[in-house]
């Protein structure tokens, strides 16, 4: 038992001696000079991208005599001084900078992810909405605008092609308009307006193979306008025939023989349906060419008797740039005080058979509740947007009898002013603008039988006065709600809450073309009854049949437009 402590002391003594010897050897012996610890290695060449080298003195010394890097502090400092610039470049970044860099990388990843989602969402939302627009030779559109002096021999139309077809900016001295978006737009400038909107369409594609529809930006109405009065039929038809030949040569045409194509024409349909090749006959034969019979046509006035053309609104004076522009104007129209029960702006048609405008004008003159602007060469108020809009804003109802044809631009001016339109023929709106106006026409308008007016069997004032105030308020609210759908927004507009006339037209024409190309639509009835089918979903006998007897086409086509260009 007494020997155990002694053994422990001896062990600790041995360990202390061993530690002292080890310490002496480590700090006094130059192990790196011993041959047994110097393996034979091939020198490695270190290439410095900064093009700096170790000093020659150092190199020579290292070549001739080994340097004691552990104890020779002078040599070590010299080497550090030479390597300092290099070390700074490869110096690790502080933790804060690393954090910032990591944060930036995270932000970039988030932005990339968001852009990827937007691209995916755009692809998804554009599915079935892609439109390919032909890059037509300039003779079919831009060159036509250069002939603006030929459009109307009584008026210089060149100022109206400014601002992408919207015309000159309107001043607002009487605060009739809102703060922005108002232009002196001519009623026949739909083609350049629509074309410029299409250039900014969100689902426009350069790949025709993915397009659901193909737009042909031919200025058909402006083309025929140049030659309506003073040229022979071959001149009026020339460019239309040229375009038909050009289309047949395009690979996009051959897929469906043009059934997936559509065109927008800024004049009434009758000016493109000339049935005889006589110089005295009106218009050209664009819509009678085989190629255009296959296409879908959008016009400011359609034919009730043909199924491949559809009516879209006349251009108005208002071209909003934003949702706020529309909302501000709607609010202004809701608050506006209307002093007149009804009003009329227009000229008589004494030379037109069966015209009843004289009776309407006379009833308005005889009534203390009516306001009127009688259009004539002497009275220029009809041509002043501020006077027309002021009249309509101050009226509860606006009379809209047919003009040279079924429709009038004035209909859309009145809706823009929050004035309830009064029609005398269902062909003036109800069978025309099914995409833009409700089929329940009594929600926003009044219909008075034109025969009763013509035969002086009805008092317009009496009919309108008997409508209950509550019903009038509901109708006016509906009219104001319709404002966005009947105006063409500015080409650079960004509408989110509202859809304008362009948006509605594009959406509907895509539906039509989808049905045609997929052969899901087939009509088992006389095409001359298409007005009835599209409006009522049936071709059964109807009270309006007498309005749309097919013989009326001849009368409409032969209407004397020369003396009444301005409506």
Coordinates of C-alpha atoms in Angstrom, one line a residue:
X1 CA 0.0 0.0 0.0
X2 CA 2.9 2.4 0.8
X3 CA 4.6 1.7 -2.6
X4 CA 1.8 3.2 -4.8
X5 CA 2.6 6.8 -4.1
X6 CA 6.2 6.2 -4.9
X7 CA 5.5 4.7 -8.3
X8 CA 3.3 7.6 -9.2
X9 CA 6.1 10.1 -8.4
X10 CA 8.5 8.2 -10.7
X11 CA 6.0 8.3 -13.5
X12 CA 5.5 12.0 -13.3
X13 CA 9.3 12.5 -13.1
X14 CA 9.8 10.6 -16.4
X15 CA 7.0 12.6 -18.1
X16 CA 8.6 15.9 -17.0
X17 CA 12.0 14.8 -18.4
X18 CA 10.5 13.7 -21.6
X19 CA 8.6 17.0 -22.0
X20 CA 11.8 19.1 -21.4
X21 CA 13.7 17.1 -24.0
X22 CA 10.9 17.5 -26.5
X23 CA 10.7 21.2 -25.9
X24 CA 14.5 21.6 -26.4
X25 CA 14.5 19.7 -29.6
X26 CA 11.6 21.6 -31.1
X27 CA 12.9 25.1 -30.5
X28 CA 16.6 24.5 -31.2
X29 CA 16.8 21.9 -33.9
X30 CA 16.3 23.0 -37.6
X31 CA 14.2 20.1 -38.8
X32 CA 13.5 21.7 -42.2
X33 CA 17.2 21.4 -43.1
X34 CA 17.3 17.7 -42.4
X35 CA 17.4 15.6 -45.6
X36 CA 15.0 13.1 -44.2
X37 CA 12.3 15.7 -44.1
X38 CA 12.9 17.2 -47.5
X39 CA 11.0 15.3 -50.2
X40 CA 12.0 15.6 -53.8
X41 CA 9.4 17.7 -55.4
X42 CA 9.0 19.4 -58.8
X43 CA 8.9 23.2 -58.4
X44 CA 5.4 24.6 -59.0
X45 CA 5.2 27.8 -61.0
X46 CA 2.7 30.3 -59.5
X47 CA 1.2 32.6 -62.1
X48 CA 0.1 36.0 -60.7
X49 CA -2.7 37.5 -62.7
X50 CA -1.6 41.0 -61.5
X51 CA 1.6 40.5 -63.5
X52 CA 3.7 41.1 -60.3
X53 CA 6.6 38.8 -59.4
X54 CA 8.7 38.2 -56.4
X55 CA 11.8 40.4 -56.4
X56 CA 14.9 39.1 -58.0
X57 CA 16.9 39.4 -54.8
X58 CA 14.4 37.1 -53.1
X59 CA 14.5 34.7 -56.0
X60 CA 18.2 34.6 -56.3
X61 CA 18.5 34.0 -52.6
X62 CA 16.0 31.2 -52.7
X63 CA 17.9 29.7 -55.6
X64 CA 21.3 29.9 -54.0
X65 CA 20.6 29.6 -50.3
X66 CA 17.5 28.4 -48.4
X67 CA 15.7 31.2 -46.5
X68 CA 14.8 30.6 -42.9
X69 CA 11.2 31.9 -43.2
X70 CA 10.5 31.0 -39.6
X71 CA 13.2 33.1 -38.1
X72 CA 14.3 35.6 -40.8
X73 CA 11.7 38.3 -40.2
X74 CA 13.3 40.7 -42.7
X75 CA 12.7 38.3 -45.6
X76 CA 9.2 37.6 -44.4
X77 CA 8.3 41.3 -44.3
X78 CA 9.8 41.8 -47.7
X79 CA 7.6 39.0 -49.1
X80 CA 4.5 40.4 -47.4
X81 CA 5.1 43.8 -48.9
X82 CA 5.3 42.3 -52.3
X83 CA 2.2 40.2 -51.9
X84 CA 0.1 42.8 -50.2
X85 CA -1.6 44.2 -53.4
X86 CA -2.5 40.7 -54.4
X87 CA -3.9 39.8 -51.0
X88 CA -6.1 42.9 -51.0
X89 CA -7.7 41.8 -54.2
X90 CA -8.5 38.3 -52.8
X91 CA -9.3 39.6 -49.4
X92 CA -12.5 38.0 -48.1
X93 CA -15.5 40.4 -48.0
X94 CA -16.7 41.5 -44.6
X95 CA -19.8 39.8 -43.2
X96 CA -21.9 42.9 -43.8
X97 CA -20.9 43.1 -47.5
X98 CA -21.5 39.4 -47.8
X99 CA -25.0 40.0 -46.4
X100 CA -25.7 42.8 -48.9
X101 CA -24.5 40.7 -51.8
X102 CA -26.6 37.8 -50.6
X103 CA -29.6 40.1 -50.2
X104 CA -29.0 41.5 -53.8
X105 CA -28.9 37.9 -55.1
X106 CA -32.1 37.2 -53.3
X107 CA -33.8 40.3 -54.8
X108 CA -32.6 39.3 -58.3
X109 CA -34.0 35.9 -57.8
X110 CA -37.3 37.3 -56.6
X111 CA -37.5 39.7 -59.6
X112 CA -36.7 36.9 -62.0
X113 CA -39.3 34.7 -60.3
X114 CA -41.9 37.5 -60.6
X115 CA -41.1 38.2 -64.3
X116 CA -41.4 34.5 -64.9
X117 CA -44.8 34.4 -63.3
X118 CA -45.9 37.5 -65.3
X119 CA -44.7 35.9 -68.6
X120 CA -46.5 32.7 -67.7
X121 CA -49.7 34.7 -66.8
X122 CA -49.5 36.6 -70.1
X123 CA -49.1 33.4 -72.0
X124 CA -52.1 32.0 -70.1
X125 CA -54.3 35.1 -70.5
X126 CA -53.4 35.4 -74.2
X127 CA -54.3 31.8 -74.9
X128 CA -57.0 32.0 -77.6
X129 CA -56.5 35.8 -77.9
X130 CA -53.4 36.1 -80.0
X131 CA -53.9 38.2 -83.1
X132 CA -51.5 38.4 -86.0
X133 CA -51.5 41.7 -87.9
X134 CA -50.4 41.8 -91.5
X135 CA -47.6 44.3 -92.4
X136 CA -49.4 45.5 -95.5
X137 CA -47.7 47.4 -98.2
X138 CA -48.2 51.1 -97.5
X139 CA -50.4 51.6 -100.5
X140 CA -53.2 49.9 -98.5
X141 CA -53.1 52.3 -95.5
X142 CA -50.5 55.0 -94.9
X143 CA -50.4 56.1 -98.6
X144 CA -54.1 56.6 -98.5
X145 CA -53.8 59.1 -95.6
X146 CA -51.5 61.1 -97.9
X147 CA -54.5 61.6 -100.2
X148 CA -56.5 63.2 -97.4
X149 CA -57.3 66.2 -99.6
X150 CA -59.3 63.9 -101.8
X151 CA -61.6 62.6 -99.0
X152 CA -64.1 65.5 -99.2
X153 CA -64.3 68.1 -101.9
X154 CA -66.2 70.5 -99.6
X155 CA -63.9 70.3 -96.6
X156 CA -60.2 69.8 -95.9
X157 CA -60.0 66.5 -94.0
X158 CA -56.2 66.5 -93.5
X159 CA -56.2 67.9 -90.0
X160 CA -58.5 65.0 -88.9
X161 CA -55.8 62.4 -89.6
X162 CA -53.6 63.9 -86.8
X163 CA -53.1 62.2 -83.5
X164 CA -53.5 58.6 -84.9
X165 CA -56.8 59.5 -86.6
X166 CA -58.3 61.2 -83.5
X167 CA -57.9 64.7 -85.0
X168 CA -56.9 68.0 -83.4
X169 CA -57.1 68.4 -79.6
X170 CA -60.3 70.2 -78.5
X171 CA -60.1 73.3 -76.3
X172 CA -62.5 73.5 -73.4
X173 CA -63.4 77.2 -72.8
X174 CA -66.9 76.5 -71.5
X175 CA -65.9 73.4 -69.5
X176 CA -68.2 71.2 -71.6
X177 CA -65.6 68.5 -71.7
X178 CA -63.4 66.9 -69.1
X179 CA -59.8 67.8 -68.5
X180 CA -58.2 65.5 -71.1
X181 CA -58.9 63.0 -73.9
X182 CA -61.1 65.2 -76.2
X183 CA -60.4 65.5 -79.9
X184 CA -62.2 66.8 -83.0
X185 CA -62.6 63.3 -84.4
X186 CA -64.3 62.8 -87.7
X187 CA -66.9 60.1 -87.9
X188 CA -65.2 58.2 -90.7
X189 CA -61.7 57.9 -89.1
X190 CA -62.3 54.5 -87.5
X191 CA -59.7 52.7 -89.6
X192 CA -56.6 54.5 -88.4
X193 CA -57.9 54.7 -84.9
X194 CA -58.5 50.9 -84.7
X195 CA -55.2 50.2 -86.5
X196 CA -53.2 52.3 -83.9
X197 CA -55.0 50.6 -81.0
X198 CA -54.1 47.2 -82.5
X199 CA -50.4 48.2 -82.5
X200 CA -50.6 48.3 -78.7
X201 CA -52.8 45.3 -78.3
X202 CA -51.5 43.2 -75.4
X203 CA -51.8 39.9 -77.3
X204 CA -50.4 40.9 -80.6
X205 CA -48.0 38.3 -82.0
X206 CA -45.4 38.1 -84.7
X207 CA -46.0 34.3 -85.1
X208 CA -49.1 33.8 -87.3
X209 CA -49.1 30.1 -86.4
X210 CA -50.2 30.8 -82.8
X211 CA -52.7 33.5 -83.8
X212 CA -56.4 32.9 -83.3
X213 CA -57.3 35.7 -85.8
X214 CA -55.5 37.7 -88.4
X215 CA -56.2 41.4 -88.8
X216 CA -55.9 43.1 -92.2
X217 CA -55.2 46.8 -91.6
X218 CA -56.6 48.0 -95.0
X219 CA -58.2 51.5 -94.9
X220 CA -61.2 50.5 -97.0
X221 CA -63.5 53.4 -96.2
X222 CA -60.8 56.1 -96.7
X223 CA -59.8 54.3 -100.0
X224 CA -63.3 54.4 -101.5
X225 CA -63.9 57.9 -100.0
X226 CA -61.3 59.3 -102.4
X227 CA -63.2 58.3 -105.5
X228 CA -66.9 58.3 -104.6
X229 CA -68.0 61.2 -106.6
X230 CA -65.6 61.8 -109.5
X231 CA -64.2 58.5 -110.7
X232 CA -65.3 55.4 -112.6
X233 CA -66.0 52.0 -111.0
X234 CA -62.6 50.5 -112.1
X235 CA -60.8 53.3 -110.1
X236 CA -62.9 52.6 -107.1
X237 CA -62.4 48.9 -107.3
X238 CA -58.7 48.9 -108.1
X239 CA -57.1 48.7 -104.7
X240 CA -59.7 46.3 -103.3
X241 CA -58.9 43.9 -106.1
X242 CA -55.2 44.4 -105.6
X243 CA -55.5 43.5 -101.9
X244 CA -57.5 40.4 -102.7
X245 CA -54.7 39.2 -105.0
X246 CA -52.1 40.0 -102.3
X247 CA -54.0 38.1 -99.7
X248 CA -54.3 35.0 -101.8
X249 CA -50.5 34.8 -102.0
X250 CA -49.9 34.8 -98.3
X251 CA -49.3 31.5 -96.5
X252 CA -51.6 32.6 -93.7
X253 CA -54.5 32.8 -96.1
X254 CA -54.2 29.2 -97.3
X255 CA -54.9 27.7 -93.9
X256 CA -58.5 28.6 -93.7
X257 CA -59.1 30.4 -97.0
X258 CA -59.3 33.7 -95.1
X259 CA -62.0 32.6 -92.6
X260 CA -59.7 33.5 -89.7
X261 CA -59.2 37.0 -91.2
X262 CA -61.0 40.2 -90.3
X263 CA -61.1 43.7 -91.5
X264 CA -62.4 47.0 -90.1
X265 CA -64.2 49.5 -92.4
X266 CA -65.0 53.0 -91.3
X267 CA -67.9 53.7 -93.6
X268 CA -71.4 52.2 -93.9
X269 CA -71.6 48.7 -95.4
X270 CA -73.5 49.9 -98.5
X271 CA -70.5 51.7 -99.9
X272 CA -68.7 48.4 -100.3
X273 CA -71.6 46.4 -101.9
X274 CA -72.0 47.8 -105.4
X275 CA -73.8 45.2 -107.4
X276 CA -73.5 46.7 -110.9
X277 CA -70.5 47.9 -112.8
X278 CA -71.9 51.2 -113.8
X279 CA -70.1 54.5 -113.2
X280 CA -73.3 56.1 -111.8
X281 CA -73.7 53.3 -109.2
X282 CA -72.5 54.1 -105.6
X283 CA -69.4 52.7 -103.9
X284 CA -67.2 49.8 -104.8
X285 CA -67.6 46.0 -104.7
X286 CA -65.1 45.2 -102.0
X287 CA -67.6 43.0 -99.9
X288 CA -68.7 41.1 -103.0
X289 CA -65.2 39.8 -103.9
X290 CA -64.9 36.1 -103.0
X291 CA -62.0 36.7 -100.7
X292 CA -63.9 39.2 -98.5
X293 CA -67.0 37.1 -98.4
X294 CA -64.9 34.6 -96.4
X295 CA -63.6 37.3 -94.0
X296 CA -65.4 38.8 -91.0
X297 CA -66.1 42.5 -91.5
X298 CA -66.6 45.2 -88.8
X299 CA -68.2 48.4 -89.9
X300 CA -69.9 51.4 -88.4
X301 CA -73.1 50.1 -90.0
X302 CA -73.7 46.5 -90.9
X303 CA -76.2 44.9 -93.3
X304 CA -79.1 43.2 -91.5
X305 CA -79.2 40.6 -94.2
X306 CA -75.6 39.2 -94.1
X307 CA -74.0 37.1 -91.4
X308 CA -70.3 37.9 -91.8
X309 CA -70.4 41.6 -91.0
X310 CA -71.0 43.2 -87.6
X311 CA -71.6 46.8 -86.4
X312 CA -69.2 48.6 -84.1
X313 CA -69.6 52.2 -82.8
X314 CA -68.8 55.3 -84.8
X315 CA -65.8 57.2 -83.3
X316 CA -66.8 59.9 -80.8
X317 CA -64.9 62.9 -79.5
X318 CA -63.7 61.2 -76.3
X319 CA -60.5 59.1 -76.3
X320 CA -59.6 58.5 -72.6
X321 CA -56.1 57.5 -71.5
X322 CA -57.0 55.9 -68.2
X323 CA -59.8 54.5 -66.0
X324 CA -59.8 57.7 -64.1
X325 CA -60.6 59.7 -67.2
X326 CA -63.7 57.5 -67.8
X327 CA -64.8 57.5 -64.2
X328 CA -64.4 61.3 -64.0
X329 CA -66.6 61.8 -67.1
X330 CA -69.3 59.4 -65.9
X331 CA -69.5 61.2 -62.6
X332 CA -69.8 64.6 -64.4
X333 CA -72.7 63.2 -66.5
X334 CA -74.5 61.8 -63.5
X335 CA -74.4 65.1 -61.7
X336 CA -75.3 67.2 -64.7
X337 CA -78.6 69.1 -64.6
X338 CA -80.7 68.6 -67.7
X339 CA -83.1 71.4 -68.4
X340 CA -84.7 70.1 -71.7
X341 CA -86.9 67.0 -72.0
X342 CA -85.6 66.2 -75.5
X343 CA -83.5 67.6 -78.3
X344 CA -82.5 67.1 -81.9
X345 CA -79.4 68.0 -83.9
X346 CA -79.6 67.4 -87.6
X347 CA -80.6 68.5 -91.0
X348 CA -83.9 67.8 -92.9
X349 CA -83.9 65.3 -95.7
X350 CA -86.5 66.8 -98.2
X351 CA -85.0 64.9 -101.1
X352 CA -85.2 61.5 -99.4
X353 CA -88.2 59.4 -100.0
X354 CA -90.2 58.6 -96.9
X355 CA -88.1 60.9 -94.7
X356 CA -89.9 62.1 -91.6
X357 CA -87.2 64.4 -90.3
X358 CA -89.3 67.5 -91.2
X359 CA -92.0 66.2 -88.9
X360 CA -89.5 65.6 -86.1
X361 CA -88.0 69.1 -86.5
X362 CA -91.5 70.7 -86.5
X363 CA -92.6 68.8 -83.4
X364 CA -89.4 70.0 -81.6
X365 CA -89.9 73.6 -82.7
X366 CA -93.5 73.5 -81.5
X367 CA -92.6 72.1 -78.0
X368 CA -91.3 74.3 -75.1
X369 CA -89.5 71.2 -73.8
X370 CA -87.3 70.6 -76.8
X371 CA -84.0 72.2 -77.9
X372 CA -82.7 71.9 -81.5
X373 CA -79.7 72.6 -83.7
X374 CA -80.8 72.7 -87.3
X375 CA -77.9 71.7 -89.5
X376 CA -77.3 73.6 -92.7
X377 CA -74.5 75.2 -94.7
X378 CA -75.2 78.5 -92.9
X379 CA -75.5 77.1 -89.4
X380 CA -72.1 75.6 -88.4
X381 CA -73.1 74.6 -84.9
X382 CA -73.7 71.0 -86.1
X383 CA -70.0 70.8 -86.9
X384 CA -68.8 72.2 -83.6
X385 CA -68.3 69.4 -81.0
X386 CA -68.8 71.8 -78.1
X387 CA -72.2 72.9 -79.3
X388 CA -73.4 69.4 -80.0
X389 CA -72.2 68.0 -76.7
X390 CA -73.6 70.9 -74.8
X391 CA -77.0 70.4 -76.3
X392 CA -77.0 66.7 -75.5
X393 CA -75.7 67.2 -71.9
X394 CA -78.6 69.5 -71.2
X395 CA -81.2 67.0 -72.5
X396 CA -82.9 64.0 -71.0
X397 CA -83.7 62.4 -74.3
X398 CA -82.0 62.8 -77.7
X399 CA -83.9 62.0 -80.9
X400 CA -82.1 59.7 -83.3
X401 CA -84.0 59.2 -86.6
X402 CA -82.2 57.5 -89.5
X403 CA -79.9 59.7 -91.6
X404 CA -78.7 58.8 -95.1
X405 CA -78.8 55.2 -93.9
X406 CA -80.1 53.4 -90.8
X407 CA -77.4 54.7 -88.4
X408 CA -76.0 58.0 -87.1
X409 CA -72.8 59.0 -85.3
X410 CA -75.1 61.2 -83.2
X411 CA -76.3 58.1 -81.4
X412 CA -73.0 57.6 -79.7
X413 CA -72.5 61.3 -79.1
X414 CA -75.8 61.3 -77.1
X415 CA -74.8 58.2 -75.1
X416 CA -71.4 59.9 -74.4
X417 CA -73.4 62.9 -73.0
X418 CA -75.6 60.7 -70.8
X419 CA -78.6 61.4 -73.0
X420 CA -81.2 58.6 -73.5
X421 CA -81.4 57.9 -77.3
X422 CA -84.9 57.8 -78.9
X423 CA -85.0 55.6 -82.0
X424 CA -87.7 55.4 -84.7
X425 CA -86.4 52.3 -86.5
X426 CA -84.8 49.2 -84.9
X427 CA -82.3 49.2 -87.7
X428 CA -80.7 52.3 -86.2
X429 CA -79.1 50.5 -83.3
X430 CA -80.9 47.3 -82.1
X431 CA -79.8 45.0 -84.9
X432 CA -76.5 46.9 -85.4
X433 CA -74.5 47.0 -82.2
X434 CA -75.3 43.7 -80.5
X435 CA -71.7 43.6 -79.1
X436 CA -71.8 47.0 -77.5
X437 CA -75.4 47.7 -76.5
X438 CA -77.8 45.5 -74.5
X439 CA -80.3 43.4 -76.4
X440 CA -82.9 44.6 -73.8
X441 CA -83.1 47.9 -75.7
X442 CA -85.7 49.4 -73.4
X443 CA -83.1 49.5 -70.6
X444 CA -81.3 52.3 -72.3
X445 CA -83.5 53.7 -75.1
X446 CA -87.0 54.5 -76.3
X447 CA -88.5 53.2 -79.6
X448 CA -91.3 55.2 -81.3
X449 CA -92.8 53.8 -84.5
X450 CA -91.6 55.7 -87.5
X451 CA -94.9 55.2 -89.3
X452 CA -96.7 56.9 -86.5
X453 CA -94.4 59.9 -86.8
X454 CA -94.6 60.0 -90.6
X455 CA -98.4 59.9 -90.5
X456 CA -98.5 62.4 -87.6
X457 CA -100.2 60.0 -85.3
X458 CA -98.0 60.5 -82.3
X459 CA -96.7 63.3 -80.2
X460 CA -93.1 62.8 -79.2
X461 CA -93.4 65.1 -76.2
X462 CA -96.4 63.2 -75.0
X463 CA -94.7 59.8 -75.2
X464 CA -91.5 61.0 -73.4
X465 CA -93.4 62.9 -70.7
X466 CA -95.4 59.8 -69.7
X467 CA -92.3 57.8 -68.8
X468 CA -92.0 57.7 -65.0
X469 CA -89.2 59.6 -63.3
X470 CA -87.8 56.4 -61.7
X471 CA -87.7 54.7 -65.1
X472 CA -85.9 57.7 -66.6
X473 CA -83.3 57.6 -63.9
X474 CA -82.7 53.9 -64.4
X475 CA -82.3 54.4 -68.1
X476 CA -79.9 57.3 -67.7
X477 CA -77.8 55.3 -65.3
X478 CA -77.6 52.5 -67.9
X479 CA -76.7 54.9 -70.6
X480 CA -73.8 56.4 -68.5
X481 CA -72.7 52.8 -67.7
X482 CA -72.4 52.1 -71.4
X483 CA -70.1 55.0 -72.1
X484 CA -66.8 53.0 -71.9
X485 CA -68.1 50.4 -74.4
X486 CA -68.9 53.0 -77.1
X487 CA -65.7 55.1 -77.0
X488 CA -62.3 54.2 -78.5
X489 CA -59.6 54.9 -75.9
X490 CA -56.3 56.6 -76.7
X491 CA -53.8 54.3 -78.5
X492 CA -51.5 54.5 -75.6
X493 CA -54.2 54.1 -72.9
X494 CA -53.9 51.6 -70.1
X495 CA -57.4 50.6 -69.1
X496 CA -57.8 48.0 -66.4
X497 CA -61.3 48.5 -64.9
X498 CA -63.1 49.3 -68.2
X499 CA -63.3 47.8 -71.6
X500 CA -63.7 50.2 -74.5
X501 CA -65.2 49.7 -77.9
X502 CA -61.9 48.3 -79.2
X503 CA -61.6 45.7 -76.4
X504 CA -65.3 44.6 -76.9
X505 CA -64.9 44.3 -80.6
X506 CA -61.7 42.3 -80.5
X507 CA -63.1 39.9 -77.9
X508 CA -66.3 39.3 -79.9
X509 CA -64.5 38.9 -83.3
X510 CA -62.3 36.3 -81.7
X511 CA -65.4 34.4 -80.7
X512 CA -66.9 34.6 -84.1
X513 CA -63.7 33.4 -85.9
X514 CA -63.3 30.6 -83.4
X515 CA -66.8 29.4 -84.3
X516 CA -66.2 29.7 -88.0
X517 CA -62.8 28.0 -88.1
X518 CA -64.0 25.2 -85.8
X519 CA -67.2 24.8 -87.9
X520 CA -69.3 25.0 -84.7
X521 CA -71.6 27.6 -86.3
X522 CA -74.0 26.7 -89.2
X523 CA -77.1 28.6 -90.2
X524 CA -80.0 26.6 -91.5
X525 CA -82.0 29.6 -92.5
X526 CA -82.0 32.3 -95.2
X527 CA -79.1 34.6 -94.5
X528 CA -81.4 37.6 -95.2
X529 CA -83.0 36.7 -91.8
X530 CA -79.7 36.9 -89.9
X531 CA -80.8 40.2 -88.2
X532 CA -83.6 38.4 -86.5
X533 CA -81.6 35.3 -85.5
X534 CA -78.7 37.4 -84.0
X535 CA -81.1 39.6 -82.0
X536 CA -83.8 37.1 -80.9
X537 CA -82.2 33.7 -81.5
X538 CA -85.1 32.7 -83.8
X539 CA -86.3 33.4 -87.4
X540 CA -90.0 33.1 -86.5
X541 CA -92.4 35.8 -87.6
X542 CA -91.9 39.1 -85.8
X543 CA -93.5 42.5 -85.5
X544 CA -90.4 44.1 -86.9
X545 CA -90.4 42.2 -90.2
X546 CA -91.8 45.1 -92.1
X547 CA -88.7 47.2 -91.1
X548 CA -86.3 44.8 -92.8
X549 CA -87.8 43.8 -96.1
X550 CA -84.9 42.9 -98.3
X551 CA -86.0 45.4 -101.0
X552 CA -84.8 48.1 -98.7
X553 CA -81.2 47.4 -99.7
X554 CA -81.7 48.9 -103.1
X555 CA -83.1 52.1 -101.5
X556 CA -80.2 52.3 -99.0
X557 CA -77.5 51.8 -101.6
X558 CA -79.0 54.4 -103.9
X559 CA -79.4 57.0 -101.2
X560 CA -78.1 60.3 -102.3
X561 CA -75.1 60.8 -99.9
X562 CA -73.5 63.5 -102.0
X563 CA -75.5 66.3 -100.6
X564 CA -75.6 65.0 -97.1
X565 CA -72.0 63.9 -96.3
X566 CA -72.0 65.3 -92.7
X567 CA -75.3 63.6 -91.4

